[in-house]
mmCIF file of C-alpha atoms and ligand atoms in Angstrom:
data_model
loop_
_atom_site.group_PDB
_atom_site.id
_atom_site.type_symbol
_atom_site.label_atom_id
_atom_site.label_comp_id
_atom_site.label_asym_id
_atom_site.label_seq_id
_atom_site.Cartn_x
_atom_site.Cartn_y
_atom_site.Cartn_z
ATOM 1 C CA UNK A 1 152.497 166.338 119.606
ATOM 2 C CA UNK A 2 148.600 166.620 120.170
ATOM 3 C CA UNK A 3 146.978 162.973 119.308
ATOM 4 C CA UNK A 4 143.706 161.764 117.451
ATOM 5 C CA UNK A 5 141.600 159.138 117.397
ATOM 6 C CA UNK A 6 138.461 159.785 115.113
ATOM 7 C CA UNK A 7 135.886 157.050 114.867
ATOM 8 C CA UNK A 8 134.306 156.394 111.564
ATOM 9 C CA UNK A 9 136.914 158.412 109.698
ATOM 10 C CA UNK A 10 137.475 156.723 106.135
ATOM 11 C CA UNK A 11 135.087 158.687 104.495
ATOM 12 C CA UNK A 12 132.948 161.530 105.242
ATOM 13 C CA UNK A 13 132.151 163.672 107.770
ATOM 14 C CA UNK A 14 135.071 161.782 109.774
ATOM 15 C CA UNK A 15 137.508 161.420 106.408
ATOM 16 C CA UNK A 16 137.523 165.259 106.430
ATOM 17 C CA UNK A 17 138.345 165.423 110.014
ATOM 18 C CA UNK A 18 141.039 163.860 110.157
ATOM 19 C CA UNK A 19 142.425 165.720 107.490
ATOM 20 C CA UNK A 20 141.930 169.062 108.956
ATOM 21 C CA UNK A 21 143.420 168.106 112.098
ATOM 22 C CA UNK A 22 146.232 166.501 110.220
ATOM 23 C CA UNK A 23 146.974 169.671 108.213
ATOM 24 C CA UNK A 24 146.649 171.670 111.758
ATOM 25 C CA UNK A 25 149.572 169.112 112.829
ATOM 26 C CA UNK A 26 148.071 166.605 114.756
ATOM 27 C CA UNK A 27 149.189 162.990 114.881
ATOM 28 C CA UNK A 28 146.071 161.787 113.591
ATOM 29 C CA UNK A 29 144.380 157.971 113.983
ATOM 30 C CA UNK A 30 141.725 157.013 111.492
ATOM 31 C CA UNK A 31 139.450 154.702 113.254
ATOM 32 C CA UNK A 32 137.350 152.306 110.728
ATOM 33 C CA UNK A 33 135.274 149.329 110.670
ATOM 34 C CA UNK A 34 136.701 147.683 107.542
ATOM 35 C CA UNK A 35 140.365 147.448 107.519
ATOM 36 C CA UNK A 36 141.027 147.862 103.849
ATOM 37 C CA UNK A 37 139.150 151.142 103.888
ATOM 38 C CA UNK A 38 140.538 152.350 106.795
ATOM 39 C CA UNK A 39 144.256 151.821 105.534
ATOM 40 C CA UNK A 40 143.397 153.167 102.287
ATOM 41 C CA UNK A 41 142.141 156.547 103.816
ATOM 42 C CA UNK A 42 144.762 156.467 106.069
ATOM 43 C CA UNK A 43 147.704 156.381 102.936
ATOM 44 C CA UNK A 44 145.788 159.043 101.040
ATOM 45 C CA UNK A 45 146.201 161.254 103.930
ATOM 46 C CA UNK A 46 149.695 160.290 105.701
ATOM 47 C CA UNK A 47 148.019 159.476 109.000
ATOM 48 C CA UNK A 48 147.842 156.100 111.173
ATOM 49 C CA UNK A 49 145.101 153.813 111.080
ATOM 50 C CA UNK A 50 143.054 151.301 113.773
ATOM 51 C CA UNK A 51 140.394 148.888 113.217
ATOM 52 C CA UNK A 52 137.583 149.534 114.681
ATOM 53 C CA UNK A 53 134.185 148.990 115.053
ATOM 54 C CA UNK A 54 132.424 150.419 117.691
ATOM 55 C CA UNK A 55 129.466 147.515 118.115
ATOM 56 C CA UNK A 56 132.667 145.023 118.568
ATOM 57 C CA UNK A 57 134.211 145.072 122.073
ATOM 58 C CA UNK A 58 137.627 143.376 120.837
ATOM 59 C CA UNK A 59 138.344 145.744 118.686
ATOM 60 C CA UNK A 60 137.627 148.719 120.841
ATOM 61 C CA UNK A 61 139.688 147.125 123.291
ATOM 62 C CA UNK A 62 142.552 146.589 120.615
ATOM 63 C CA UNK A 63 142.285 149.669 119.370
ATOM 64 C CA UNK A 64 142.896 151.547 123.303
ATOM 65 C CA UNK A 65 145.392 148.987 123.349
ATOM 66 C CA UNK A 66 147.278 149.905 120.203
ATOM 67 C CA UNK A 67 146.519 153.627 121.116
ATOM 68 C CA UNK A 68 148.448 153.242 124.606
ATOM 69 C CA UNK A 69 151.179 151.742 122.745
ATOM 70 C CA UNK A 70 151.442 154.497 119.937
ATOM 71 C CA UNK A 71 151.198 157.234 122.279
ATOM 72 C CA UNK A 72 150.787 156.469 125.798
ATOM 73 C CA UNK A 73 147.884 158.899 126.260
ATOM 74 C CA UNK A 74 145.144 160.396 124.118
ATOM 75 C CA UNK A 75 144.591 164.106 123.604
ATOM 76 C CA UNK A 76 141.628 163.983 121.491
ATOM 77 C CA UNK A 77 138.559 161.695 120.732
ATOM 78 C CA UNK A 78 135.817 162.777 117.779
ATOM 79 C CA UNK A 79 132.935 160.147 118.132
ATOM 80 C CA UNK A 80 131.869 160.079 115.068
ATOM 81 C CA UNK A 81 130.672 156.842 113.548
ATOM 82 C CA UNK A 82 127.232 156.685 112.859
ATOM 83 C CA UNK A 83 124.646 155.299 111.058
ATOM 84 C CA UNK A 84 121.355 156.782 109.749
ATOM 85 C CA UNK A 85 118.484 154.031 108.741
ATOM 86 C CA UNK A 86 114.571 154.193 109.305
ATOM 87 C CA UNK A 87 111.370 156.415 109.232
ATOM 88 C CA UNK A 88 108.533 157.344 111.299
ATOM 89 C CA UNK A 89 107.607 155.535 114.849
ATOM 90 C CA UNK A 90 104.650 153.630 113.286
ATOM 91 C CA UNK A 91 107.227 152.455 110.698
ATOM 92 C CA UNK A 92 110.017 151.835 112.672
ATOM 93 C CA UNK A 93 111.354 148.042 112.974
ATOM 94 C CA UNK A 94 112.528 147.290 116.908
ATOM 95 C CA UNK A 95 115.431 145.487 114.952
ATOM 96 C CA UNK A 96 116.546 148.696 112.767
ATOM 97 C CA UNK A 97 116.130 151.016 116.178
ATOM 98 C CA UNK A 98 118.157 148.600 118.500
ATOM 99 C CA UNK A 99 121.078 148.108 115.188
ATOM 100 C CA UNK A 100 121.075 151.793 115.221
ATOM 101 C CA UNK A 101 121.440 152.464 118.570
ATOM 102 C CA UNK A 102 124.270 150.185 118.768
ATOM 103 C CA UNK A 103 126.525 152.030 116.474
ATOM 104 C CA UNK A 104 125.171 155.687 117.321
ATOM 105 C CA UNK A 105 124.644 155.546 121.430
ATOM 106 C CA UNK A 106 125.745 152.286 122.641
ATOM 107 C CA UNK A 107 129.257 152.208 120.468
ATOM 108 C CA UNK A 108 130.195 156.102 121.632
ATOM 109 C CA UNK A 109 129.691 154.792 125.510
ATOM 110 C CA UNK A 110 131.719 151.466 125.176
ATOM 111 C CA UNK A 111 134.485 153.798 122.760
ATOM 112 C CA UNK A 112 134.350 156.514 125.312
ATOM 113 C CA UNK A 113 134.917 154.189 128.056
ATOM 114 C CA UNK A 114 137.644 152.375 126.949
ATOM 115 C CA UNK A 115 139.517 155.821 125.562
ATOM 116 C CA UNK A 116 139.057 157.747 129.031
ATOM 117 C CA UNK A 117 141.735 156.317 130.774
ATOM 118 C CA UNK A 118 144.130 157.265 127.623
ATOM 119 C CA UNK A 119 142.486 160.760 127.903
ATOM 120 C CA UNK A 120 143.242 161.601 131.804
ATOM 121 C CA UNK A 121 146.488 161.142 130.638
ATOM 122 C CA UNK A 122 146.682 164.094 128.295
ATOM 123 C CA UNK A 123 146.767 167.577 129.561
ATOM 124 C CA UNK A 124 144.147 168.511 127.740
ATOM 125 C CA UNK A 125 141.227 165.890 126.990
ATOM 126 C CA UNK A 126 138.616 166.594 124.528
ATOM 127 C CA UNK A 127 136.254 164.222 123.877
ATOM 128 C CA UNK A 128 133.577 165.736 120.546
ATOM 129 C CA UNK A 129 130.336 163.914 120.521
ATOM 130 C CA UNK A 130 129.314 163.896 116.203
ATOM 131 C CA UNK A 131 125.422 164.802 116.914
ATOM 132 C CA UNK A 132 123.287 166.712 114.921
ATOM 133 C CA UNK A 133 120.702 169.052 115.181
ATOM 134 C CA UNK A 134 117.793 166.644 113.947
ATOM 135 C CA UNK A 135 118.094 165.446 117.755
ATOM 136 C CA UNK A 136 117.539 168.255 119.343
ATOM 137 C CA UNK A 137 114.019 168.589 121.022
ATOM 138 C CA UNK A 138 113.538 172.083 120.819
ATOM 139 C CA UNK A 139 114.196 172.099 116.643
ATOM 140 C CA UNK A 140 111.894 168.790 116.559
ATOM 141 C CA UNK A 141 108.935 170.618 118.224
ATOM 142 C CA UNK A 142 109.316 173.439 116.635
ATOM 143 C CA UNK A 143 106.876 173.830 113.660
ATOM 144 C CA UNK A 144 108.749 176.609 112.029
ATOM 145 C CA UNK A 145 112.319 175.219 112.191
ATOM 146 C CA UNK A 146 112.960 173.807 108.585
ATOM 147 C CA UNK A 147 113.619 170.719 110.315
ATOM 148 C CA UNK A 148 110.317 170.758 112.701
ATOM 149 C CA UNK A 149 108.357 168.126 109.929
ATOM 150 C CA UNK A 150 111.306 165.118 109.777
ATOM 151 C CA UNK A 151 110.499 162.351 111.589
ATOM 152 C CA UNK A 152 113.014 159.344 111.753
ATOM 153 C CA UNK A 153 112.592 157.761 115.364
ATOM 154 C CA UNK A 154 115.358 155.148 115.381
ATOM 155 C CA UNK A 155 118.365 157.949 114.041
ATOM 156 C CA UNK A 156 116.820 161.601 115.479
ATOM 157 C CA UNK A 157 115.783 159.941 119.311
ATOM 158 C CA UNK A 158 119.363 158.320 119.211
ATOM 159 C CA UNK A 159 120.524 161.971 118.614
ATOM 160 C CA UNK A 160 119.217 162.939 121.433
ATOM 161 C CA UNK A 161 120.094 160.252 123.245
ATOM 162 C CA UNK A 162 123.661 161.001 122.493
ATOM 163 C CA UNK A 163 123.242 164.801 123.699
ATOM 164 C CA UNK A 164 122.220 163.393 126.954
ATOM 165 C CA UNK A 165 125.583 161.074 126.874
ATOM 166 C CA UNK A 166 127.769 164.178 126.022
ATOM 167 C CA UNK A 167 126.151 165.975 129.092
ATOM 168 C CA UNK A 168 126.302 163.626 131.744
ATOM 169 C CA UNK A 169 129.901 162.887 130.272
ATOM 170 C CA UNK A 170 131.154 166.085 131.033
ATOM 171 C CA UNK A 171 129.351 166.245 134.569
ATOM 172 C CA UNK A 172 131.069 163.318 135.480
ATOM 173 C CA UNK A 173 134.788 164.734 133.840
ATOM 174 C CA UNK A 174 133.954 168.436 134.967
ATOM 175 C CA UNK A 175 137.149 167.719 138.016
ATOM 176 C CA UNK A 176 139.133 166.508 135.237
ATOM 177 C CA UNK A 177 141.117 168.368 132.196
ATOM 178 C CA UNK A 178 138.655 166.528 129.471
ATOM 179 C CA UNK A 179 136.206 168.838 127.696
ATOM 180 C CA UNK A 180 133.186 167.202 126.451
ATOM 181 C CA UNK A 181 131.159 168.648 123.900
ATOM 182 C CA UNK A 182 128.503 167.486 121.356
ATOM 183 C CA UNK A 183 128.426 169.562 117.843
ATOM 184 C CA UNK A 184 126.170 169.957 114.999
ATOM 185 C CA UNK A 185 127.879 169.405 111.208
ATOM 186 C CA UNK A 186 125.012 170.579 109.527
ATOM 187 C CA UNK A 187 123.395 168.994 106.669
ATOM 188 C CA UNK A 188 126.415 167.612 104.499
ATOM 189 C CA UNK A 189 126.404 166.030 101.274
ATOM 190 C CA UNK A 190 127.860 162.096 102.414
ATOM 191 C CA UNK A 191 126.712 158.696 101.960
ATOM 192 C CA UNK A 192 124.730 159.196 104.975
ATOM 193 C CA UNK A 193 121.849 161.451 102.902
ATOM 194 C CA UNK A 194 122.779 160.040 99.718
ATOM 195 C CA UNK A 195 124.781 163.600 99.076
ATOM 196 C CA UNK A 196 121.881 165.228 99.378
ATOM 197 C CA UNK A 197 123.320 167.675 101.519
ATOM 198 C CA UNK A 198 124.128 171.247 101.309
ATOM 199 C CA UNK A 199 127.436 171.834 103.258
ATOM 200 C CA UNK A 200 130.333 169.623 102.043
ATOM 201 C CA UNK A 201 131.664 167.485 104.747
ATOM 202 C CA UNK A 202 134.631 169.473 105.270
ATOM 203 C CA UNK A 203 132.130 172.430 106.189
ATOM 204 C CA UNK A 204 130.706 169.895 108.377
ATOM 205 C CA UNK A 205 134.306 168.492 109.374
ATOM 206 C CA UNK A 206 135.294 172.209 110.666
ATOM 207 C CA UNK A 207 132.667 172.294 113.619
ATOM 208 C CA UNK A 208 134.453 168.952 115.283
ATOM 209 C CA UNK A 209 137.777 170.507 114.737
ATOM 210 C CA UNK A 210 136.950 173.788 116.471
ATOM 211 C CA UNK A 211 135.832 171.118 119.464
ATOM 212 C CA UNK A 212 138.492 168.996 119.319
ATOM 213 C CA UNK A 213 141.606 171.538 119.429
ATOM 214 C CA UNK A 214 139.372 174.062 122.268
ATOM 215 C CA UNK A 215 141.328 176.157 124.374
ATOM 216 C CA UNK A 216 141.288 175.563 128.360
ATOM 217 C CA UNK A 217 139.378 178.214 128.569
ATOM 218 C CA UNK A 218 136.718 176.757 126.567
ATOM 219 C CA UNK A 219 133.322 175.153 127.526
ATOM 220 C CA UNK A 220 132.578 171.810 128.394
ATOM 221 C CA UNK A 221 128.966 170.204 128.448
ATOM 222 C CA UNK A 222 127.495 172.634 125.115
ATOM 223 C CA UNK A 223 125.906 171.485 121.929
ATOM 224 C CA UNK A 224 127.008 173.787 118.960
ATOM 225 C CA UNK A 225 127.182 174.295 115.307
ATOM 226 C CA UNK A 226 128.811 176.455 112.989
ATOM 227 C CA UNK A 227 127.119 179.157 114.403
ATOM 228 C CA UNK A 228 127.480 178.830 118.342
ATOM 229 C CA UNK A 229 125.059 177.181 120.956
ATOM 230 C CA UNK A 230 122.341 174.307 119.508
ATOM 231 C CA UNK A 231 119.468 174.384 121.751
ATOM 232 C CA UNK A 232 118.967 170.497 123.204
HETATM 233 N N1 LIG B 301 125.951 164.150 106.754
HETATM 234 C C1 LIG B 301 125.153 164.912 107.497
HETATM 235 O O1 LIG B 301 124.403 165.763 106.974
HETATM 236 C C2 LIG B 301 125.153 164.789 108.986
HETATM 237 C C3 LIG B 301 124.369 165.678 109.723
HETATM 238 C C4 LIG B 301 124.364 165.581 111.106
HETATM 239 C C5 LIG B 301 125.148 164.627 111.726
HETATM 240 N N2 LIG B 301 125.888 163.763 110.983
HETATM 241 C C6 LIG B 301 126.697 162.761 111.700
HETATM 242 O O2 LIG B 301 128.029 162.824 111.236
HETATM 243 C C7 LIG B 301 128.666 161.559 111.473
HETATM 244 C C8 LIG B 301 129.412 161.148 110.209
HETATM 245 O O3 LIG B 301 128.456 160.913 109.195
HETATM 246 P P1 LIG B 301 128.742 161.166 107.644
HETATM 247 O O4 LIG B 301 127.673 162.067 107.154
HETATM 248 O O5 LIG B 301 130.156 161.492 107.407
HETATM 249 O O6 LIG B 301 128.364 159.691 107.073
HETATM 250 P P2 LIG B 301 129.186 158.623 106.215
HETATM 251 O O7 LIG B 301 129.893 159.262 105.092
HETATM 252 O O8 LIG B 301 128.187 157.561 105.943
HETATM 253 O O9 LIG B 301 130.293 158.104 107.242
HETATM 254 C C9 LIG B 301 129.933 157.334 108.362
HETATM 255 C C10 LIG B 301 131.180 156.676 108.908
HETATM 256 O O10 LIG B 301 130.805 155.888 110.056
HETATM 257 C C11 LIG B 301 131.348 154.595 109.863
HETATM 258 N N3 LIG B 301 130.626 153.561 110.606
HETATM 259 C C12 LIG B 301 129.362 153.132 110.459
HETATM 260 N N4 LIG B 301 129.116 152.130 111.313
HETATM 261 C C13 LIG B 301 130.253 151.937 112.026
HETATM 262 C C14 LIG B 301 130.649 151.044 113.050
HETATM 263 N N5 LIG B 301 129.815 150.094 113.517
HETATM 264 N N6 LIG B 301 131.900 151.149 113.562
HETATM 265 C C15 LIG B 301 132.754 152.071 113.081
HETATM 266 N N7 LIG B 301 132.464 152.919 112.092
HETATM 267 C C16 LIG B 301 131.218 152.845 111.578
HETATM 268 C C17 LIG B 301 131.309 154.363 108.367
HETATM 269 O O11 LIG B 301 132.150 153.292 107.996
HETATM 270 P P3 LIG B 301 131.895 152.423 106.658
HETATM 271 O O12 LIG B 301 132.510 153.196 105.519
HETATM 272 O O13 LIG B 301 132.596 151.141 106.951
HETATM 273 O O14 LIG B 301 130.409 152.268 106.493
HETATM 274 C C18 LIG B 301 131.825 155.716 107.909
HETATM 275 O O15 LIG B 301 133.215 155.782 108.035
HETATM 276 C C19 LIG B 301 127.545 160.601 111.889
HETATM 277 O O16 LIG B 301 127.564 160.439 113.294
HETATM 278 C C20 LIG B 301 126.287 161.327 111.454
HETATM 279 O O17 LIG B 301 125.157 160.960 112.217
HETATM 280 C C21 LIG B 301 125.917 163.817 109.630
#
């Protein structure tokens, strides 16, 4: 049976996730910070649960642990914990920007790192890096993309931060059978915007899934959306 760890998956983006790749049959573990609403995700949809918070190295370590136990290898990873906080560069605290950058860049290396070993394993690694177009250069200096006027240093720059993780990820795995590949949800009504969205997260849920259960014969090293290719 193909396996799943999702980071960040008791509500949201990563909630819906998990779901879809349960209902597609996979034997699916909901990664989350807080115990309690990790396991309560986890009953509502039949699948296992970990804690785990990707600023704390024990339980990233417990959690491979536990992982190696369950299964003995790992077939899929979907980072996608994150955290969205802070406004323009002028405005920006160091403090928010480094907090930030612990949970959206720092937290996928040390998560990534710990779950590779579990991954060579599997026949098929895929490793989906949660980004989002907001971090792309080319839509941030590009007047006329609806996007082009939003500036939030701390959560857009560790976007693209995390685009340059994905790629030199999949350099380094390119000998390997783990695909590595960064995707867009789109803008999707969650906690993170205040549901201000206009995609529901399972909209936004469906772009990791078509990453995380990708052919052999699919790409590795890409930034997409719903669509196809994201520019970087
Ligand atoms: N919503 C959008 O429009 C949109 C667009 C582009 C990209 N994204 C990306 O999609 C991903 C999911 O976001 P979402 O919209 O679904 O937001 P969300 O509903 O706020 O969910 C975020 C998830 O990340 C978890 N999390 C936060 N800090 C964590 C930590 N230190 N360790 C482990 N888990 C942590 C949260 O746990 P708690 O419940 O404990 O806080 C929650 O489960 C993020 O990477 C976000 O940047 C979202």
């Amino acid at each position: 049976m193909t396996t799943a760890l999702i980071t960040g998956a008791n509500k949201g983006i990563g909630f819906e996730t998990a779901r879809l790749l349960a209902e597609r049959g996979v034997d699916v573990v909901i990664g989350a910070r807080d115990p309690g609403r990790g396991e309560e995700a986890a009953a509502r949809l039949g699948v296992g649960c970990v804690r785990l918070d990707v600023t704390s190295p024990e339980t990233i370590t417990a959690a491979a642990a536990f992982l190696a136990e369950r299964f003995g290898s790992l077939d899929i990873l979907v980072n996608n914990a994150g955290i969205a906080q802070g406004g323009p560069p002028t405005e920006t605290p160091l403090d928010l920007m480094r907090g930030l950058y612990e949970v959206n860049v720092f937290g996928v290396v040390a998560v990534t790192n710990a779950m590779v070993p579990l991954l060579l394993k599997s026949p098929a690694g895929r490793i989906v890096m949660v980004s989002s177009e907001v971090g792309s250069l080319t839509v941030t200096t590009d007047p006329a993309n609806p996007w082009g006027d939003l500036n939030s240093l701390a959560y857009q720059s560790s976007k693209t931060a995390l685009n340059m993780v994905t790629a030199l990820y999949a350099k380094e795995l390119a000998g390997t059978a783990i695909k590595v590949n960064a995707i867009s949800p789109g803008y999707c009504a969650t906690d993170l915007n205040g549901f201000q969205g206009d995609r529901t997260a399972a909209q936004g849920a469906a772009v990791s899934v078509s990453m995380a259960l990708l052919g052999d014969d699919g790409p590795t090293g890409t930034f997409v959306n719903e669509a196809g290719v994201v520019a970087w």
